[in-house]
Amino acid sequence: MTSITHHIPEELLIAYASGNLAPAFALAVATHVSMCDECRARLGAHEELGGALLEDQAAQAVSGDLKTRLFDALDAPVVSEKTYARSGIFPAPVMEALGGLPPKWTSLGLGVRQMILSHDRSGSARLLYIPGGMGVPDHGHNGLELTLVLQGAFRDETGRYGVGDLEVATGDLEHEPVAEEGPACICLAATDAALRFRSFLPRLLQPIFRI
Ligand code: ZN
Ligand code: ZN
């Protein structure tokens, strides 16, 4: 897909390559990488570099026997890893998070729907379904929010995001994303802290919908 204009920032890609991202963010990064040749190539370069560093360190600090066992362990096949294929608009990492099933949407009102894919103390990942022309209430962020478009497009104060584009919103951004007219905008959204809504009603609903 060559139409992607919003990619994974370098520091996020490095954190992902070194396994230091919370699962919700790792899902968003893995999904973008599966849709984007450019970021897949960048990730490959980071992984090669990381692997070389690991081998260097292992050669210096680890005895021969332990080194052999370490690399045997690295080469060992991962047990019972089920593989998922892309289905419709949902890339393989999202299908994995869905357990291979179509999403089960929960209505948030006004046609907006969500499905929570994962939720724990490190953050949450969800699918959002926003009808064309509809907006997500104006909100700020207590932490980091990654939004990856899977269908349709949305716009906010920072630009336009189409299929494959990843928006990175941090604590200093207040935004009001609006889905473009046309097919519903379906996004994968990952957050590590509750959103800060400016108006009363979403604040009221927040504990119920865990947004
Ligand atoms: Zn990219
Ligand atoms: Zn946001």
mmCIF file of C-alpha atoms and ligand atoms in Angstrom:
data_model
loop_
_atom_site.group_PDB
_atom_site.id
_atom_site.type_symbol
_atom_site.label_atom_id
_atom_site.label_comp_id
_atom_site.label_asym_id
_atom_site.label_seq_id
_atom_site.Cartn_x
_atom_site.Cartn_y
_atom_site.Cartn_z
ATOM 1 C CA MET A 1 0.000 0.000 0.000
ATOM 2 C CA THR A 2 1.686 3.162 -1.145
ATOM 3 C CA SER A 3 -0.945 5.619 0.084
ATOM 4 C CA ILE A 4 0.188 5.442 3.732
ATOM 5 C CA THR A 5 1.554 8.790 4.878
ATOM 6 C CA HIS A 6 1.592 8.448 8.686
ATOM 7 C CA HIS A 7 4.155 5.872 9.820
ATOM 8 C CA ILE A 8 5.530 4.465 13.075
ATOM 9 C CA PRO A 9 7.851 6.952 14.823
ATOM 10 C CA GLU A 10 11.420 5.712 15.237
ATOM 11 C CA GLU A 11 11.346 5.420 19.035
ATOM 12 C CA LEU A 12 8.182 3.309 18.946
ATOM 13 C CA LEU A 13 9.667 1.017 16.312
ATOM 14 C CA ILE A 14 12.827 0.545 18.395
ATOM 15 C CA ALA A 15 10.760 -0.191 21.517
ATOM 16 C CA TYR A 16 8.742 -2.727 19.523
ATOM 17 C CA ALA A 17 11.836 -4.376 18.002
ATOM 18 C CA SER A 18 13.326 -4.808 21.482
ATOM 19 C CA GLY A 19 10.103 -6.197 22.950
ATOM 20 C CA ASN A 20 9.555 -3.209 25.242
ATOM 21 C CA LEU A 21 6.062 -2.162 24.173
ATOM 22 C CA ALA A 22 2.886 -2.878 26.145
ATOM 23 C CA PRO A 23 0.767 -5.519 24.363
ATOM 24 C CA ALA A 24 -1.891 -3.027 23.187
ATOM 25 C CA PHE A 25 0.727 -0.808 21.484
ATOM 26 C CA ALA A 26 2.599 -3.835 20.149
ATOM 27 C CA LEU A 27 -0.631 -4.936 18.449
ATOM 28 C CA ALA A 28 -1.050 -1.523 16.763
ATOM 29 C CA VAL A 29 2.596 -1.515 15.610
ATOM 30 C CA ALA A 30 2.453 -5.133 14.366
ATOM 31 C CA THR A 31 -0.743 -4.360 12.452
ATOM 32 C CA HIS A 32 0.736 -1.255 10.788
ATOM 33 C CA VAL A 33 3.884 -3.226 9.908
ATOM 34 C CA SER A 34 1.709 -5.902 8.284
ATOM 35 C CA MET A 35 0.147 -3.184 6.072
ATOM 36 C CA CYS A 36 3.259 -1.106 5.331
ATOM 37 C CA ASP A 37 6.280 -2.208 3.286
ATOM 38 C CA GLU A 38 8.296 0.808 4.407
ATOM 39 C CA CYS A 39 7.942 0.139 8.141
ATOM 40 C CA ARG A 40 8.453 -3.614 7.606
ATOM 41 C CA ALA A 41 11.831 -2.818 6.029
ATOM 42 C CA ARG A 42 12.722 -0.390 8.853
ATOM 43 C CA LEU A 43 11.737 -2.997 11.453
ATOM 44 C CA GLY A 44 13.845 -5.643 9.693
ATOM 45 C CA ALA A 45 16.871 -3.350 9.922
ATOM 46 C CA HIS A 46 16.296 -2.788 13.657
ATOM 47 C CA GLU A 47 15.882 -6.508 14.313
ATOM 48 C CA GLU A 48 19.128 -7.300 12.463
ATOM 49 C CA LEU A 49 20.931 -4.653 14.466
ATOM 50 C CA GLY A 50 19.419 -5.916 17.735
ATOM 51 C CA GLY A 51 20.339 -9.502 16.840
ATOM 52 C CA ALA A 52 23.934 -8.470 16.097
ATOM 53 C CA LEU A 53 24.179 -6.662 19.449
ATOM 54 C CA LEU A 54 22.792 -9.712 21.239
ATOM 55 C CA GLU A 55 25.345 -12.004 19.562
ATOM 56 C CA ASP A 56 28.160 -9.607 20.509
ATOM 57 C CA GLN A 57 27.101 -9.533 24.127
ATOM 58 C CA ALA A 58 26.602 -13.286 24.226
ATOM 59 C CA ALA A 59 30.084 -13.846 22.804
ATOM 60 C CA GLN A 60 31.665 -11.669 25.473
ATOM 61 C CA ALA A 61 29.717 -12.519 28.580
ATOM 62 C CA VAL A 62 28.431 -16.045 28.185
ATOM 63 C CA SER A 63 30.311 -19.322 28.454
ATOM 64 C CA GLY A 64 30.356 -21.611 25.410
ATOM 65 C CA ASP A 65 27.933 -24.111 26.877
ATOM 66 C CA LEU A 66 25.402 -21.535 28.007
ATOM 67 C CA LYS A 67 25.743 -19.782 24.665
ATOM 68 C CA THR A 68 24.869 -23.005 22.838
ATOM 69 C CA ARG A 69 21.833 -23.522 25.021
ATOM 70 C CA LEU A 70 20.803 -19.894 24.616
ATOM 71 C CA PHE A 71 20.895 -20.088 20.844
ATOM 72 C CA ASP A 72 19.208 -23.498 20.848
ATOM 73 C CA ALA A 73 16.420 -21.909 22.863
ATOM 74 C CA LEU A 74 16.185 -18.975 20.441
ATOM 75 C CA ASP A 75 15.951 -21.377 17.498
ATOM 76 C CA ALA A 76 13.438 -23.678 19.161
ATOM 77 C CA PRO A 77 10.021 -23.553 17.524
ATOM 78 C CA VAL A 78 7.364 -21.783 19.551
ATOM 79 C CA VAL A 79 4.890 -24.392 20.733
ATOM 80 C CA SER A 80 1.226 -24.270 19.683
ATOM 81 C CA GLU A 81 1.459 -20.911 17.927
ATOM 82 C CA LYS A 82 -1.669 -20.703 15.817
ATOM 83 C CA THR A 83 -1.362 -18.593 12.705
ATOM 84 C CA TYR A 84 -4.096 -16.295 11.487
ATOM 85 C CA ALA A 85 -4.683 -14.916 8.020
ATOM 86 C CA ARG A 86 -6.009 -11.522 7.047
ATOM 87 C CA SER A 87 -9.816 -11.540 6.784
ATOM 88 C CA GLY A 88 -11.561 -8.712 4.902
ATOM 89 C CA ILE A 89 -10.294 -5.409 6.302
ATOM 90 C CA PHE A 90 -8.704 -7.061 9.350
ATOM 91 C CA PRO A 91 -4.967 -7.833 9.015
ATOM 92 C CA ALA A 92 -3.561 -11.013 10.563
ATOM 93 C CA PRO A 93 -2.504 -9.464 13.926
ATOM 94 C CA VAL A 94 -6.048 -8.142 14.432
ATOM 95 C CA MET A 95 -7.529 -11.524 13.463
ATOM 96 C CA GLU A 96 -5.248 -13.086 16.069
ATOM 97 C CA ALA A 97 -6.552 -10.648 18.702
ATOM 98 C CA LEU A 98 -10.085 -11.540 17.576
ATOM 99 C CA GLY A 99 -9.315 -15.254 17.937
ATOM 100 C CA GLY A 100 -10.204 -15.705 14.273
ATOM 101 C CA LEU A 101 -13.813 -14.556 14.730
ATOM 102 C CA PRO A 102 -15.611 -11.478 13.360
ATOM 103 C CA PRO A 103 -15.788 -8.550 15.815
ATOM 104 C CA LYS A 104 -18.592 -8.458 18.399
ATOM 105 C CA TRP A 105 -19.536 -4.785 18.484
ATOM 106 C CA THR A 106 -20.955 -2.908 21.469
ATOM 107 C CA SER A 107 -22.946 0.233 20.700
ATOM 108 C CA LEU A 108 -21.679 3.495 22.183
ATOM 109 C CA GLY A 109 -24.649 5.451 20.804
ATOM 110 C CA LEU A 110 -25.144 7.522 17.628
ATOM 111 C CA GLY A 111 -23.988 4.604 15.508
ATOM 112 C CA VAL A 112 -20.538 4.496 17.101
ATOM 113 C CA ARG A 113 -19.480 0.991 18.107
ATOM 114 C CA GLN A 114 -16.491 -0.564 19.755
ATOM 115 C CA MET A 115 -15.058 -3.934 20.608
ATOM 116 C CA ILE A 116 -12.451 -4.217 23.348
ATOM 117 C CA LEU A 117 -9.719 -6.619 22.249
ATOM 118 C CA SER A 118 -7.623 -6.477 25.404
ATOM 119 C CA HIS A 119 -7.673 -4.519 28.625
ATOM 120 C CA ASP A 120 -5.227 -4.679 31.502
ATOM 121 C CA ARG A 121 -3.162 -2.353 33.676
ATOM 122 C CA SER A 122 -0.655 -1.683 30.891
ATOM 123 C CA GLY A 123 -3.363 -0.420 28.524
ATOM 124 C CA SER A 124 -6.169 -1.433 26.248
ATOM 125 C CA ALA A 125 -6.709 -2.197 22.586
ATOM 126 C CA ARG A 126 -10.058 -1.833 20.874
ATOM 127 C CA LEU A 127 -11.706 -1.675 17.495
ATOM 128 C CA LEU A 128 -13.767 1.433 16.843
ATOM 129 C CA TYR A 129 -16.524 1.767 14.247
ATOM 130 C CA ILE A 130 -17.438 5.367 13.443
ATOM 131 C CA PRO A 131 -20.145 6.022 10.817
ATOM 132 C CA GLY A 132 -19.166 8.407 8.004
ATOM 133 C CA GLY A 133 -19.454 12.039 9.114
ATOM 134 C CA MET A 134 -19.543 11.162 12.824
ATOM 135 C CA GLY A 135 -17.042 12.340 15.374
ATOM 136 C CA VAL A 136 -15.395 10.987 18.492
ATOM 137 C CA PRO A 137 -15.995 13.495 21.326
ATOM 138 C CA ASP A 138 -13.264 16.083 21.835
ATOM 139 C CA HIS A 139 -10.713 14.622 24.237
ATOM 140 C CA GLY A 140 -7.192 14.845 25.545
ATOM 141 C CA HIS A 141 -4.859 12.044 26.588
ATOM 142 C CA ASN A 142 -3.318 11.133 29.890
ATOM 143 C CA GLY A 143 -0.787 8.948 28.113
ATOM 144 C CA LEU A 144 -0.203 7.628 24.633
ATOM 145 C CA GLU A 145 -2.892 6.786 22.089
ATOM 146 C CA LEU A 146 -2.192 4.981 18.809
ATOM 147 C CA THR A 147 -4.977 4.906 16.223
ATOM 148 C CA LEU A 148 -4.598 2.817 13.063
ATOM 149 C CA VAL A 149 -7.175 3.120 10.272
ATOM 150 C CA LEU A 150 -8.420 -0.199 8.834
ATOM 151 C CA GLN A 151 -11.314 1.142 6.718
ATOM 152 C CA GLY A 152 -12.454 4.613 5.651
ATOM 153 C CA ALA A 153 -10.657 7.700 6.934
ATOM 154 C CA PHE A 154 -10.797 10.351 9.645
ATOM 155 C CA ARG A 155 -9.536 13.864 10.064
ATOM 156 C CA ASP A 156 -8.577 15.862 13.109
ATOM 157 C CA GLU A 157 -6.526 18.918 14.029
ATOM 158 C CA THR A 158 -3.339 17.150 12.901
ATOM 159 C CA GLY A 159 -4.382 15.963 9.436
ATOM 160 C CA ARG A 160 -6.094 13.219 7.447
ATOM 161 C CA TYR A 161 -5.673 9.549 8.228
ATOM 162 C CA GLY A 162 -6.622 6.891 5.640
ATOM 163 C CA VAL A 163 -6.251 3.107 5.548
ATOM 164 C CA GLY A 164 -2.912 2.058 7.061
ATOM 165 C CA ASP A 165 -2.168 5.458 8.584
ATOM 166 C CA LEU A 166 -1.156 5.505 12.254
ATOM 167 C CA GLU A 167 -1.900 8.515 14.427
ATOM 168 C CA VAL A 168 0.263 8.970 17.509
ATOM 169 C CA ALA A 169 -1.467 11.180 20.099
ATOM 170 C CA THR A 170 0.281 12.135 23.305
ATOM 171 C CA GLY A 171 -0.610 14.050 26.441
ATOM 172 C CA ASP A 172 -0.335 17.488 24.847
ATOM 173 C CA LEU A 173 -2.833 16.850 22.025
ATOM 174 C CA GLU A 174 -6.515 17.713 22.392
ATOM 175 C CA HIS A 175 -8.361 16.471 19.337
ATOM 176 C CA GLU A 176 -11.759 15.723 17.921
ATOM 177 C CA PRO A 177 -11.415 13.046 15.236
ATOM 178 C CA VAL A 178 -14.230 13.047 12.640
ATOM 179 C CA ALA A 179 -14.854 10.175 10.214
ATOM 180 C CA GLU A 180 -14.960 11.217 6.554
ATOM 181 C CA GLU A 181 -18.263 10.995 4.714
ATOM 182 C CA GLY A 182 -18.652 7.609 3.030
ATOM 183 C CA PRO A 183 -18.026 4.142 4.436
ATOM 184 C CA ALA A 184 -17.692 3.873 8.206
ATOM 185 C CA CYS A 185 -14.235 4.496 9.608
ATOM 186 C CA ILE A 186 -12.988 1.390 11.398
ATOM 187 C CA CYS A 187 -9.863 1.844 13.520
ATOM 188 C CA LEU A 188 -7.679 -0.105 15.865
ATOM 189 C CA ALA A 189 -6.990 2.103 18.898
ATOM 190 C CA ALA A 190 -4.470 1.445 21.668
ATOM 191 C CA THR A 191 -4.195 3.515 24.845
ATOM 192 C CA ASP A 192 -2.206 3.222 28.052
ATOM 193 C CA ALA A 193 -4.341 5.539 30.167
ATOM 194 C CA ALA A 194 -7.908 6.793 30.257
ATOM 195 C CA LEU A 195 -8.839 9.523 27.785
ATOM 196 C CA ARG A 196 -9.795 12.941 29.169
ATOM 197 C CA PHE A 197 -13.145 13.990 27.747
ATOM 198 C CA ARG A 198 -14.063 17.653 27.961
ATOM 199 C CA SER A 199 -17.817 17.271 28.062
ATOM 200 C CA PHE A 200 -19.902 15.687 30.761
ATOM 201 C CA LEU A 201 -21.724 12.860 28.990
ATOM 202 C CA PRO A 202 -18.698 10.957 27.716
ATOM 203 C CA ARG A 203 -17.102 11.382 31.152
ATOM 204 C CA LEU A 204 -20.209 9.810 32.625
ATOM 205 C CA LEU A 205 -20.066 6.876 30.212
ATOM 206 C CA GLN A 206 -16.347 6.368 30.526
ATOM 207 C CA PRO A 207 -16.360 3.865 33.429
ATOM 208 C CA ILE A 208 -19.068 1.851 31.683
ATOM 209 C CA PHE A 209 -17.313 1.564 28.332
ATOM 210 C CA ARG A 210 -13.751 1.635 29.663
ATOM 211 C CA ILE A 211 -12.701 4.242 27.121
HETATM 212 ZN ZN ZN B 1 4.667 2.618 7.814
HETATM 213 ZN ZN ZN B 2 -7.460 10.650 20.949
#
